[in-house]
Structure formats: C-alpha cells, structure tokens
Short mmCIF file of N, CA, C and O in Angstrom, two decimals:
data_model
loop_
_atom_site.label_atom_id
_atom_site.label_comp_id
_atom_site.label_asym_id
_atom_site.label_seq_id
_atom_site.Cartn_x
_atom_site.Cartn_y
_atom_site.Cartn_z
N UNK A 747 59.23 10.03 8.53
CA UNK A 747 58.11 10.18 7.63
C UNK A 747 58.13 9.01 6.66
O UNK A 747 59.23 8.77 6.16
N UNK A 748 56.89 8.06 6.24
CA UNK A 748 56.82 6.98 5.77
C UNK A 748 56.42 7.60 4.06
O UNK A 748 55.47 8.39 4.05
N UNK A 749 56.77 7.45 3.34
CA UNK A 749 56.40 7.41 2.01
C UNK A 749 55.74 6.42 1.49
O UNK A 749 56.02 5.36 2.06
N UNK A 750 54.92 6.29 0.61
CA UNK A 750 54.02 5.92 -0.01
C UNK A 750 54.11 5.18 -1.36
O UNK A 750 53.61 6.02 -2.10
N UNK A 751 54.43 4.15 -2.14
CA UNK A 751 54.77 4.47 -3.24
C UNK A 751 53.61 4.14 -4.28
O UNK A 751 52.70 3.50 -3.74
N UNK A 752 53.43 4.38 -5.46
CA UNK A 752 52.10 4.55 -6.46
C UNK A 752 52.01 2.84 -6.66
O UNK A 752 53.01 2.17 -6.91
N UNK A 753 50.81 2.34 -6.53
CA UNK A 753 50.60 1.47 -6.99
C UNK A 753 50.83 0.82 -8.36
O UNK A 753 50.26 1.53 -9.18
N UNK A 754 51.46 -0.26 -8.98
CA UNK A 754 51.57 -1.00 -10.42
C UNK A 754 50.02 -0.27 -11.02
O UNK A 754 49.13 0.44 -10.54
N UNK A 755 50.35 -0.99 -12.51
CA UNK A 755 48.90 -1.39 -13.25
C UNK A 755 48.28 -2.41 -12.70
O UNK A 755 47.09 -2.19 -12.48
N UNK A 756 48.68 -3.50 -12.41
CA UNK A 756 47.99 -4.41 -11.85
C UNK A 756 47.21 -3.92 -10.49
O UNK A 756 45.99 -3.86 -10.40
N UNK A 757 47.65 -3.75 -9.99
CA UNK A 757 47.26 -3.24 -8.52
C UNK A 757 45.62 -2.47 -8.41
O UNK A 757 44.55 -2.56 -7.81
N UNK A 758 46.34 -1.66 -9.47
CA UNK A 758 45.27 -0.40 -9.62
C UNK A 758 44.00 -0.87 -10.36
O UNK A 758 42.90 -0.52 -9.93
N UNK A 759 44.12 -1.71 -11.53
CA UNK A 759 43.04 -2.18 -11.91
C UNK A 759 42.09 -3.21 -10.82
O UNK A 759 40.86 -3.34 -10.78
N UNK A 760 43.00 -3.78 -10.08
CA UNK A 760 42.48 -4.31 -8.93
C UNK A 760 42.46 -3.92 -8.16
O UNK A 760 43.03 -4.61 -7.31
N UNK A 761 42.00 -2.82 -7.74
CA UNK A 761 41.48 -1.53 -6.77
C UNK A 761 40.18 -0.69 -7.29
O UNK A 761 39.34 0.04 -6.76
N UNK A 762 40.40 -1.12 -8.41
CA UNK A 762 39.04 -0.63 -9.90
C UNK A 762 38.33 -1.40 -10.00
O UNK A 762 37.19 -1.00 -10.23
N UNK A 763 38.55 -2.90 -9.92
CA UNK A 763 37.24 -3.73 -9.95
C UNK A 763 36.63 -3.92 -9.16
O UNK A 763 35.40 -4.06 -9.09
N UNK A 764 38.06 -3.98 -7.82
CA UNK A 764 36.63 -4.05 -6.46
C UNK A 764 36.34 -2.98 -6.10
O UNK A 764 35.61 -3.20 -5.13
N UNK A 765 36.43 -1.53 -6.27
CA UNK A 765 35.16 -0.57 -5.76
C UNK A 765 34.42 -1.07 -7.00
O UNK A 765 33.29 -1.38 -6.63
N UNK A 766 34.55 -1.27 -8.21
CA UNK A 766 33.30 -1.51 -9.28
C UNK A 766 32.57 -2.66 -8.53
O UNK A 766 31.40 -2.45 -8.21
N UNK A 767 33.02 -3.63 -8.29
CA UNK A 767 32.10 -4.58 -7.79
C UNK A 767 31.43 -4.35 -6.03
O UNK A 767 30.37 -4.83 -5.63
N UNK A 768 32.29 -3.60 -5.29
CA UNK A 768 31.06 -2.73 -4.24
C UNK A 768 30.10 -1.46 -4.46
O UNK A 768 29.17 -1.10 -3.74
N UNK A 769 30.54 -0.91 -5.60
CA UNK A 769 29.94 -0.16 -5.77
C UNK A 769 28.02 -0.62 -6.40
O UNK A 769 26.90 -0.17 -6.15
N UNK A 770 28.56 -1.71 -7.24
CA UNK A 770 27.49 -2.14 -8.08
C UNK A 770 26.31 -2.69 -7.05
O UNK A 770 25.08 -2.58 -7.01
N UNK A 771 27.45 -3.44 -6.12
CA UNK A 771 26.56 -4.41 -4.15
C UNK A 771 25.63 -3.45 -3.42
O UNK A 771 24.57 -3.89 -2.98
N UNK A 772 25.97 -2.12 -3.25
CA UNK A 772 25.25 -1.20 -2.66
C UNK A 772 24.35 -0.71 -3.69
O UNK A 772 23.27 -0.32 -3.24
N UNK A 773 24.53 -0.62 -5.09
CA UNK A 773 23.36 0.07 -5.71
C UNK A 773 22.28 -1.15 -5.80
O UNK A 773 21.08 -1.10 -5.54
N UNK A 774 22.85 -1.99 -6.12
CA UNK A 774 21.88 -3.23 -5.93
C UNK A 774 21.06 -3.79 -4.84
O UNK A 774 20.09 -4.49 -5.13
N UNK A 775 21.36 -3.54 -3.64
CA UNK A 775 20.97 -3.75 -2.25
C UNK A 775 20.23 -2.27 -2.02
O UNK A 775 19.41 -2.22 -1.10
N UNK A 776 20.45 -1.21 -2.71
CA UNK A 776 19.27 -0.10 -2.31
C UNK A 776 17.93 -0.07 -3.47
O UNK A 776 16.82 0.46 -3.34
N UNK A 777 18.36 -0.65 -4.34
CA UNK A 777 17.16 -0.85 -4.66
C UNK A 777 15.81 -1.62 -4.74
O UNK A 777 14.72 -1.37 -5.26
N UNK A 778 16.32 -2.67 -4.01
CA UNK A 778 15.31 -4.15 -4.10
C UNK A 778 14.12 -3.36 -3.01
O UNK A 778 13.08 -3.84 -3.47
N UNK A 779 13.75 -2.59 -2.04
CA UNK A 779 13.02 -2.38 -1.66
C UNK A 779 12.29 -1.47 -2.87
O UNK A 779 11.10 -1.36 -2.58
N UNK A 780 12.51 -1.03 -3.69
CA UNK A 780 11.78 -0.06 -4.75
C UNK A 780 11.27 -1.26 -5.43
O UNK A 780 10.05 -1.37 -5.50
N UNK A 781 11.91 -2.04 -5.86
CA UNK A 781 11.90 -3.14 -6.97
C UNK A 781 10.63 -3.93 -5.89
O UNK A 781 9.54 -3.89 -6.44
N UNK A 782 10.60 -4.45 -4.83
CA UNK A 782 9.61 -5.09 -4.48
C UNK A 782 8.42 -4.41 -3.85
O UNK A 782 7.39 -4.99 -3.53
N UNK A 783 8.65 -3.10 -3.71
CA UNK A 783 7.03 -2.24 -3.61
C UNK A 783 6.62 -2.05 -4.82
O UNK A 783 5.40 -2.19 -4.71
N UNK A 784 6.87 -1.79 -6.05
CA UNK A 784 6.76 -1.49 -6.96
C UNK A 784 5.54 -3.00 -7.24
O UNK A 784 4.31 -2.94 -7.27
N UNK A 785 6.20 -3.94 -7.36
CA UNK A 785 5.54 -5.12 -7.51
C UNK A 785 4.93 -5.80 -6.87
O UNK A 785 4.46 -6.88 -7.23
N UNK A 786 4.82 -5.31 -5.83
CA UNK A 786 3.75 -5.51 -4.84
C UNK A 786 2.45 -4.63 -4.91
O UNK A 786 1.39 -5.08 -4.47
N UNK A 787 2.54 -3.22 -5.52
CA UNK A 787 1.52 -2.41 -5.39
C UNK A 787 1.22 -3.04 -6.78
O UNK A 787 0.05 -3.41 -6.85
N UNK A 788 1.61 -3.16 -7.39
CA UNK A 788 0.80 -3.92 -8.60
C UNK A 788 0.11 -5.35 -8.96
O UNK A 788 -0.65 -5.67 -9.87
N UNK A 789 0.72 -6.10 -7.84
CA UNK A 789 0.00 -6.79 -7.86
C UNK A 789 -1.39 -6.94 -6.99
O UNK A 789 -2.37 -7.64 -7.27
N UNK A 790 -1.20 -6.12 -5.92
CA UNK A 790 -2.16 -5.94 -4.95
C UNK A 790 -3.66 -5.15 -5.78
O UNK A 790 -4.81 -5.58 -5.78
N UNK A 791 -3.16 -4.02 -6.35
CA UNK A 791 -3.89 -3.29 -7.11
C UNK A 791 -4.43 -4.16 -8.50
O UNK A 791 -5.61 -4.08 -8.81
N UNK A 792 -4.03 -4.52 -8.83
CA UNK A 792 -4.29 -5.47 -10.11
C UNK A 792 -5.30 -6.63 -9.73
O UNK A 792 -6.29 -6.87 -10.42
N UNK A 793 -5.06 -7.13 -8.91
CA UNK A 793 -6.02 -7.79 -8.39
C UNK A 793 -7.24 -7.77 -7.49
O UNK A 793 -8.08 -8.64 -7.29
N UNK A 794 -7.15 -6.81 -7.12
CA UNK A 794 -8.01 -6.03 -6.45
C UNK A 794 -9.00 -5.06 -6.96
O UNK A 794 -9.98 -4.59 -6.37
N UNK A 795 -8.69 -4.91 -7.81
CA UNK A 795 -9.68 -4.03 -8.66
C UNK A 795 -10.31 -4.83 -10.10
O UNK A 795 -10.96 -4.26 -10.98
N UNK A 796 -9.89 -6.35 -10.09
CA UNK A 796 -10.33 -7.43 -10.75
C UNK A 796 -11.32 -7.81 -9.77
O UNK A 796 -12.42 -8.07 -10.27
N UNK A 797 -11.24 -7.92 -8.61
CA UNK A 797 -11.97 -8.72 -7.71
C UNK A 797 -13.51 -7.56 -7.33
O UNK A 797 -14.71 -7.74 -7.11
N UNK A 798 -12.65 -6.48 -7.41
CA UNK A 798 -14.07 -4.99 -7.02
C UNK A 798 -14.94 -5.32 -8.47
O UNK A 798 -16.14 -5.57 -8.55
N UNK A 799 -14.00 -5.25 -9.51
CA UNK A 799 -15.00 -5.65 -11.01
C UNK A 799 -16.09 -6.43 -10.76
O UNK A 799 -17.25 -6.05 -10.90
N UNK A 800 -15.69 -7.75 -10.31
CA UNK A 800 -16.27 -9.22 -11.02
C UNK A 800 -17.34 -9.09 -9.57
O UNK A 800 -18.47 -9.48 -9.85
N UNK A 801 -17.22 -8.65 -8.19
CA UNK A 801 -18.07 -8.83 -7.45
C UNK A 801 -19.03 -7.95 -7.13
O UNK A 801 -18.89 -6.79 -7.51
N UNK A 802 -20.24 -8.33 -6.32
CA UNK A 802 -21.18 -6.97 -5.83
C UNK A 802 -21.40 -7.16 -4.04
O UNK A 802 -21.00 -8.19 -3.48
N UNK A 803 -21.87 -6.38 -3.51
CA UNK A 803 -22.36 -6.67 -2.23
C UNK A 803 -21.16 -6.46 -1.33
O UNK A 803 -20.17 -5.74 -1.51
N UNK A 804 -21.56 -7.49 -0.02
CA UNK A 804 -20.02 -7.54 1.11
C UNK A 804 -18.96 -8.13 0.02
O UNK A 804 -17.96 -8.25 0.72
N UNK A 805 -18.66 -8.49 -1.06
CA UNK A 805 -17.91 -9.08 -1.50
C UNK A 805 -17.23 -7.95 -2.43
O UNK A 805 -16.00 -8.00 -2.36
N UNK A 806 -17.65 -7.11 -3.13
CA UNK A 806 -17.11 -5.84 -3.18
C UNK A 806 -16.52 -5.37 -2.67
O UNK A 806 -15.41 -5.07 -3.12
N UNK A 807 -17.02 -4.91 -1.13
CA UNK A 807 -16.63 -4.50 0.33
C UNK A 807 -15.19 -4.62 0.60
O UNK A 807 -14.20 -3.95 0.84
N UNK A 808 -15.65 -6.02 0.43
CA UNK A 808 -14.42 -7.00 1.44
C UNK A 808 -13.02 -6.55 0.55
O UNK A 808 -11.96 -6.13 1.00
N UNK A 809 -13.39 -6.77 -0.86
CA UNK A 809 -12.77 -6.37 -2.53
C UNK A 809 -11.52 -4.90 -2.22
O UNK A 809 -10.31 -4.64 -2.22
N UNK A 810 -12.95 -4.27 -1.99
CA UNK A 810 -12.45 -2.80 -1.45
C UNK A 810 -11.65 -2.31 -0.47
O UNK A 810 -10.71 -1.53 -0.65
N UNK A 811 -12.07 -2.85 0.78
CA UNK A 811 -10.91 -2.97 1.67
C UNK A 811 -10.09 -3.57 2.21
O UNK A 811 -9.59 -3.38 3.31
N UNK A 812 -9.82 -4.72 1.11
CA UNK A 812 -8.70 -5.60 1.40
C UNK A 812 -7.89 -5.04 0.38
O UNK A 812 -6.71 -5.28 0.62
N UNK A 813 -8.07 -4.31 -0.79
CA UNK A 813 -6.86 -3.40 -1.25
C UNK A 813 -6.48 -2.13 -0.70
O UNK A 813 -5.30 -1.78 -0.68
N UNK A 814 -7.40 -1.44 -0.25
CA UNK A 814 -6.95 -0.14 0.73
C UNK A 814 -6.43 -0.62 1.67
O UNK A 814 -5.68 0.20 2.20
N UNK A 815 -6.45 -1.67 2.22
CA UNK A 815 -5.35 -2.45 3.68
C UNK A 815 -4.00 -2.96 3.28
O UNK A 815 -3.08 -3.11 4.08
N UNK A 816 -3.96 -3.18 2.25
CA UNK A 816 -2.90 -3.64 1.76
C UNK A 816 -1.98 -2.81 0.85
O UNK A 816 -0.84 -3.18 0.58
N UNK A 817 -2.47 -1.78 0.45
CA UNK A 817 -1.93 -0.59 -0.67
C UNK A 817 -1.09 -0.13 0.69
O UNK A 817 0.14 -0.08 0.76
N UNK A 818 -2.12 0.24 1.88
CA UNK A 818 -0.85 1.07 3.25
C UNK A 818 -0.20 0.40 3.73
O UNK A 818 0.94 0.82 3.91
N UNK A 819 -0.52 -0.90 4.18
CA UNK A 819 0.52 -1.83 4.78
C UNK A 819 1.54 -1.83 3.45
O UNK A 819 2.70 -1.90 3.85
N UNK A 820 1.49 -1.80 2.42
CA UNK A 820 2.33 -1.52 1.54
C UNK A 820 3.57 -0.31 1.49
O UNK A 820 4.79 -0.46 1.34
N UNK A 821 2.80 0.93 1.68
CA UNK A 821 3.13 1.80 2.29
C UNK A 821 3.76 2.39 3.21
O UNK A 821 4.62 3.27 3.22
N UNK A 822 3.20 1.78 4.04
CA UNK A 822 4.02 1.78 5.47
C UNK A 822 5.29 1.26 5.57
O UNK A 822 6.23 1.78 6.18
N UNK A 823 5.32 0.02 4.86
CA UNK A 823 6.36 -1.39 5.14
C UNK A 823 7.31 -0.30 4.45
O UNK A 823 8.35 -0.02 5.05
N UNK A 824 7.06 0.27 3.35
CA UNK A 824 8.30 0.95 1.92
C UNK A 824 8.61 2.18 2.60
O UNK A 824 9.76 2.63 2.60
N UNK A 825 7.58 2.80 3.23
CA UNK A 825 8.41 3.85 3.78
C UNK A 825 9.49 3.87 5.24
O UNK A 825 10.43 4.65 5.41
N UNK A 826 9.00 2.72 6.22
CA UNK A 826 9.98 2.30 6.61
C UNK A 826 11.24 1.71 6.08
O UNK A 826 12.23 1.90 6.80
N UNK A 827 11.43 1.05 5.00
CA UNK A 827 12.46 0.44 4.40
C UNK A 827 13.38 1.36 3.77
O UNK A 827 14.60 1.20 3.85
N UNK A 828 12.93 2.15 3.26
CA UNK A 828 13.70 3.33 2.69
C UNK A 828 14.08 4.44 3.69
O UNK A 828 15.17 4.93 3.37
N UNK A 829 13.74 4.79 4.39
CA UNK A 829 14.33 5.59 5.63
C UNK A 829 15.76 5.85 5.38
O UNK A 829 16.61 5.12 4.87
N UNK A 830 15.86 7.14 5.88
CA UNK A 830 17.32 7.23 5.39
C UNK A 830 18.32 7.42 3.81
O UNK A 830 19.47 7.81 3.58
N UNK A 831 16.92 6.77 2.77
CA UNK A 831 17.11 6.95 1.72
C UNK A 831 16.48 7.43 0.96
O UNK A 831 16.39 7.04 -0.21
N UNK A 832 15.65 8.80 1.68
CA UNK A 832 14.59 8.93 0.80
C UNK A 832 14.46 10.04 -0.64
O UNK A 832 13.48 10.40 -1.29
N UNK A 833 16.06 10.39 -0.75
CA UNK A 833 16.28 11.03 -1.84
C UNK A 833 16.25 10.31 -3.18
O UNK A 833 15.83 10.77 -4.24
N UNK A 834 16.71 9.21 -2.99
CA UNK A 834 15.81 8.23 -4.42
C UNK A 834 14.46 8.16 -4.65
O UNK A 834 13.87 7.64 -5.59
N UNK A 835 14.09 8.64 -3.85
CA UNK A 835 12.18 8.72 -4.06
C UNK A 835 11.86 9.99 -4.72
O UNK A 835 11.05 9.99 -5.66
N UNK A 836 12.24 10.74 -4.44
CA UNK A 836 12.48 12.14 -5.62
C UNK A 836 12.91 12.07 -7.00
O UNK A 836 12.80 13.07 -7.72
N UNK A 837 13.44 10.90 -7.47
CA UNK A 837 14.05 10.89 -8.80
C UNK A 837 12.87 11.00 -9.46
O UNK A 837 11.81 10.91 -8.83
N UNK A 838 12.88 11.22 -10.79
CA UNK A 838 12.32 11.77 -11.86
C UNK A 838 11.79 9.87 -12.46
O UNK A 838 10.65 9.51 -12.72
N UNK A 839 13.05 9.03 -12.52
CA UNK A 839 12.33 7.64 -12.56
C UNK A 839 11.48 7.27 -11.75
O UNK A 839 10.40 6.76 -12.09
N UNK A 840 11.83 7.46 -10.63
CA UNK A 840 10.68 6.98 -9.34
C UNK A 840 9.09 8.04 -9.41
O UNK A 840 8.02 7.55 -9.07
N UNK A 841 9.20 9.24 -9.82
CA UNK A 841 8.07 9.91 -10.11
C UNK A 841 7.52 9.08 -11.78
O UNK A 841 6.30 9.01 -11.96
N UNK A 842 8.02 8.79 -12.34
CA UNK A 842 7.57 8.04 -13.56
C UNK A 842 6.81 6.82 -13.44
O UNK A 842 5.72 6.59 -13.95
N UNK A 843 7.53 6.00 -12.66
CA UNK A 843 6.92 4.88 -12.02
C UNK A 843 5.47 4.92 -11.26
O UNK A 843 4.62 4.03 -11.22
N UNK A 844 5.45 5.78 -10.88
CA UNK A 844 4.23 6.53 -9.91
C UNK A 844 2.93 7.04 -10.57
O UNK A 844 1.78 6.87 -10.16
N UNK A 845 3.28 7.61 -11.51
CA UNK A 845 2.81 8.21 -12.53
C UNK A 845 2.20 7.19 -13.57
O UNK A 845 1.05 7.13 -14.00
N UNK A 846 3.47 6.27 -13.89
CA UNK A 846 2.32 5.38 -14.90
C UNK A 846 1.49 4.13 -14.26
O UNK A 846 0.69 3.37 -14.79
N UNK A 847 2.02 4.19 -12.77
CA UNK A 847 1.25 2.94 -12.13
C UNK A 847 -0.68 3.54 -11.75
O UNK A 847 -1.70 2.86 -11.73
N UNK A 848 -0.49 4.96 -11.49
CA UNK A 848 -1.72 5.60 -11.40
C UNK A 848 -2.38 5.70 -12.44
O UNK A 848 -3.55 5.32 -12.38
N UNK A 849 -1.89 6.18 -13.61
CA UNK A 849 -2.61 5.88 -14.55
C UNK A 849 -3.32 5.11 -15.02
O UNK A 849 -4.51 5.33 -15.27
N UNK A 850 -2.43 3.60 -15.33
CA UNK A 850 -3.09 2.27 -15.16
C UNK A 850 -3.89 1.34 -14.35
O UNK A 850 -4.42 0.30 -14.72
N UNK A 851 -3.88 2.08 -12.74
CA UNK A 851 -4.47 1.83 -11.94
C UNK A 851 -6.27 2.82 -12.45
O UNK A 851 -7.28 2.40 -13.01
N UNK A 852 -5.94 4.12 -11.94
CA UNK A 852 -7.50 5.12 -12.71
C UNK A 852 -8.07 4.40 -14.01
O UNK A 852 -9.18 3.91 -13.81
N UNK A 853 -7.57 4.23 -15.24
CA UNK A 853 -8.03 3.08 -16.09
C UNK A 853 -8.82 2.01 -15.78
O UNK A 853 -9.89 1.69 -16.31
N UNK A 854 -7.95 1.22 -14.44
CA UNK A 854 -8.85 -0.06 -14.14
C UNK A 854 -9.98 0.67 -13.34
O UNK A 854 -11.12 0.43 -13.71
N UNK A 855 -9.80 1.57 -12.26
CA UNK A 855 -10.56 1.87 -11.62
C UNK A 855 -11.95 2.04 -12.63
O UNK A 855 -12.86 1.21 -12.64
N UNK A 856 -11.93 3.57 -13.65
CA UNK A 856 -13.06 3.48 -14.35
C UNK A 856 -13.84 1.96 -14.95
O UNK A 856 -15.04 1.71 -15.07
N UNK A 857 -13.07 1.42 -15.15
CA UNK A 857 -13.54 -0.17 -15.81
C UNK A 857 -14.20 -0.80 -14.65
O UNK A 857 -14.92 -1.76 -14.93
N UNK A 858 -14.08 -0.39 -13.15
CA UNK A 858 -15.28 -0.75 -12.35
C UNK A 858 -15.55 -0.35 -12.17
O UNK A 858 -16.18 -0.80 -11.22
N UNK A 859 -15.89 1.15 -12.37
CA UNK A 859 -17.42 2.06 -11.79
C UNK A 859 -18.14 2.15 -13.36
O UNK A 859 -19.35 2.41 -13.35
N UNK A 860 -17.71 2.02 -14.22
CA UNK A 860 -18.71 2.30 -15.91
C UNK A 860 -18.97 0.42 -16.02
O UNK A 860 -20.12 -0.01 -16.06
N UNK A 861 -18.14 -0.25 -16.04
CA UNK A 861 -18.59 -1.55 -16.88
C UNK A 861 -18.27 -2.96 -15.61
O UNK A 861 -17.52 -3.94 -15.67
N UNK A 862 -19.18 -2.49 -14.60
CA UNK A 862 -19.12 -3.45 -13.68
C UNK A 862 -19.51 -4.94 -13.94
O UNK A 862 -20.74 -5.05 -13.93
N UNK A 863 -19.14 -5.62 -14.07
CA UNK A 863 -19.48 -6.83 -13.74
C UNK A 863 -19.12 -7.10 -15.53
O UNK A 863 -19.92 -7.83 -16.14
N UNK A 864 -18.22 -6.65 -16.11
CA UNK A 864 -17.50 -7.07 -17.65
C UNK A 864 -16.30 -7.87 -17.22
O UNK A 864 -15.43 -7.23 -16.63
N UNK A 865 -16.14 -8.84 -17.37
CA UNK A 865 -15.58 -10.14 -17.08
C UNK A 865 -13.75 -9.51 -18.10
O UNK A 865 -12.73 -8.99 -17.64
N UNK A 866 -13.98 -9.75 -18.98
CA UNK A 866 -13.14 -9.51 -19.73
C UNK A 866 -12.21 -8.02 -20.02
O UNK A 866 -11.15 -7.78 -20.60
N UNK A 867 -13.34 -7.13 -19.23
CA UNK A 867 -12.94 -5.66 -19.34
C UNK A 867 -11.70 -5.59 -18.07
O UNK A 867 -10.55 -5.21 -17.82
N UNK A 868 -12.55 -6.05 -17.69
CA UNK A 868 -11.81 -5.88 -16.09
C UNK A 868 -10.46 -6.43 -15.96
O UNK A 868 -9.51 -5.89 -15.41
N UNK A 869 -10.51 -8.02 -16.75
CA UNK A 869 -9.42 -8.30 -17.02
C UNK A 869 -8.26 -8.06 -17.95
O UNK A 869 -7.08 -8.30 -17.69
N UNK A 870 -8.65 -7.64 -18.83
CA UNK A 870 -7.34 -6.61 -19.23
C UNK A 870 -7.50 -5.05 -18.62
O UNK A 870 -7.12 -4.16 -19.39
N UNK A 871 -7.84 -4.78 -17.79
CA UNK A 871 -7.65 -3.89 -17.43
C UNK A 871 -6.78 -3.69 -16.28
O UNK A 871 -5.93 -2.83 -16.06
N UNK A 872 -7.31 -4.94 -15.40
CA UNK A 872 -6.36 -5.47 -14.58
C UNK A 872 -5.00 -6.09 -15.10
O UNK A 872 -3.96 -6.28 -14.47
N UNK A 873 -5.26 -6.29 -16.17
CA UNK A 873 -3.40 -7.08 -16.54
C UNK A 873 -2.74 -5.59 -16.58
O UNK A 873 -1.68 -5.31 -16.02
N UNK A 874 -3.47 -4.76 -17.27
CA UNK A 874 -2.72 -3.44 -17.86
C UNK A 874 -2.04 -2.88 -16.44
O UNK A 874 -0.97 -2.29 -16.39
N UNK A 875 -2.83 -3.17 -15.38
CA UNK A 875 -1.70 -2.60 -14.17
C UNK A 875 -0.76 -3.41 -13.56
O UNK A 875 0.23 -3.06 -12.91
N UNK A 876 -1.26 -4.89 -13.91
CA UNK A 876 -0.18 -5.57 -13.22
C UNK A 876 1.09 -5.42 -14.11
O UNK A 876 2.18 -5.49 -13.54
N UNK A 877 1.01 -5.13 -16.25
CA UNK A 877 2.01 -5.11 -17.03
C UNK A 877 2.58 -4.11 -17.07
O UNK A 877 3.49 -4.10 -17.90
N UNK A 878 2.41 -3.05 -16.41
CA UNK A 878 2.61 -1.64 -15.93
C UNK A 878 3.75 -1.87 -14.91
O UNK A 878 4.91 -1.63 -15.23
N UNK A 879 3.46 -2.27 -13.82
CA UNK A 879 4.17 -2.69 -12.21
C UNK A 879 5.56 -3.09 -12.79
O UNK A 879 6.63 -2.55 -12.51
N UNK A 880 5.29 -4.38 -13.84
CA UNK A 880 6.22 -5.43 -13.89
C UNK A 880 7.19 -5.03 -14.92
O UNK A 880 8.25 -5.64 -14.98
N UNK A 881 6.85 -3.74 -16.05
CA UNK A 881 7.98 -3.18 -16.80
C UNK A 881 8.88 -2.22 -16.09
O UNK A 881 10.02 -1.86 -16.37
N UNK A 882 7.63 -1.71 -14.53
CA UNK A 882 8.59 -0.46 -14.12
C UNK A 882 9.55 -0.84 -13.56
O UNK A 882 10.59 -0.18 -13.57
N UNK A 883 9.40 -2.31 -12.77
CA UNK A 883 10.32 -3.13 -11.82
C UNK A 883 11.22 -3.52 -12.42
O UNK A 883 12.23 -3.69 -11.74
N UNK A 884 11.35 -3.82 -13.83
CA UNK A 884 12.14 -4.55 -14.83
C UNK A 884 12.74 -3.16 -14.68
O UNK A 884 13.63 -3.14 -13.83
N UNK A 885 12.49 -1.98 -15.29
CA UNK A 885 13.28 -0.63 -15.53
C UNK A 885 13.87 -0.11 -14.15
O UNK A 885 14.61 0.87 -14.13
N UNK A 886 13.61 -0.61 -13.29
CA UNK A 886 14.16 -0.35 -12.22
C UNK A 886 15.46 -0.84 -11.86
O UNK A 886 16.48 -0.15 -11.75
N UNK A 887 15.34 -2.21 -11.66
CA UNK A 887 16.46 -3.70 -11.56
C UNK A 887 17.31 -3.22 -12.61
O UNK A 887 18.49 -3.14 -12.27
N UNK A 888 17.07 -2.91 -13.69
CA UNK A 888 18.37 -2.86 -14.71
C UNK A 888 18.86 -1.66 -14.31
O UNK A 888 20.03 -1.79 -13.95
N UNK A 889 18.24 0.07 -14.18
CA UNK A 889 19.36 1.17 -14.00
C UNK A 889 20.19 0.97 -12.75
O UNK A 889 21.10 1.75 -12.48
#
C-alpha cells in the first residue's frame, strides 16, 4: 500500500493558483458567446430601428426585414453556441439583460411608429439601445 504524503505550503498554494487560474479560463471562455450576442443584438437592433425611423417605402421594408433576419440568425447562431449550457440562460442576470434590452428596444420601437421620420428622436433612441447592449456586455465580461 503506497501512502501519500500532504503537500508543503508551497505546493498547495500552487495547486490554488492554478485551479484559480483554470477556473477563471473556463468561466471566461463560457461566457464570450453571451458577451457577443448580447452585442450583437444591440447593435443589429439599434440600427435597425434607426434605419425603420429615418426611411419610408421598400426602404422601410428592406429596414424591417433585414433586422428580423438578423435578430434570428442571431438567435439561432446563440442558441447553438450555448448548447449544453443552457442553465446560464436562466440566471436572473441573463433575464435582466433581456429585460432591459426590450425595454430599450419597445422605446425605440414607439419612436418609429409615433415620430417617424424625427431624425434626432430616433437617434437617441437608437443610441439608448445600443448604450443598453454595451453596459449589459460590460456587466457581463466583468461577473
């Protein structure tokens, strides 16, 4: 029978930094797909509902469903990527994120069905979702 003996202090603290430093590799590597849908639906949306503002006609249209094509290909791409992980999508942050990106998104939305073709409305209305996207991504990257 082989015995074992307890590792030094040294040892052990260096057995402590590197799970700390794999541990930190995997939380960091599961989140960049949150971190880049996140900022992708905001920018897609942000601009897209600048572009539904400022235009009328097929150019609306085009406005219109080149963000509904891109919100699912959005969609699609994130829910494939996360597979397997989709109990982080349940968090209470990730419902927050969701929550204030809709908000700021419905905001812009009304700002193109009441004050179409307001140049300036639209555009902060549109920043307000892209500055929305880009704090949640920031709050994301750091927890």
């Amino acid at each position: 029978m082989e015995t074992t003996s307890a590792p030094t202090a040294a040892e052990a603290r260096a057995l402590l930094e590197r799970a700390e430093r794999l541990s930190r590799g995997a939380h960091d590597a599961t989140r960049w797909p949150y971190i880049a849908f996140i900022l992708a639906l905001g920018v897609a949306t942000s601009m897209g509902t600048f572009a539904m503002a400022v235009t009328t006609g097929r150019g609306f249209g085009l406005a219109y469903v080149g963000t509904l094509a891109v919100t699912f290909v959005l969609l699609i791409f994130f829910m494939i990527s996360i597979r397997g992980r989709s109990a982080f999508a349940r968090s209470r942050r990730w419902t927050a994120y969701i929550a204030s990106w809709f908000a700021s998104y419905a905001a812009a939305l009304a700002v193109v069905i009441w004050a179409h073709g307001d140049v300036v409305l639209a555009g902060v209305a549109s920043g307000i979702v892209l500055v929305v996207a880009l704090v949640c991504a920031a709050w994301e990257a750091r927890s």
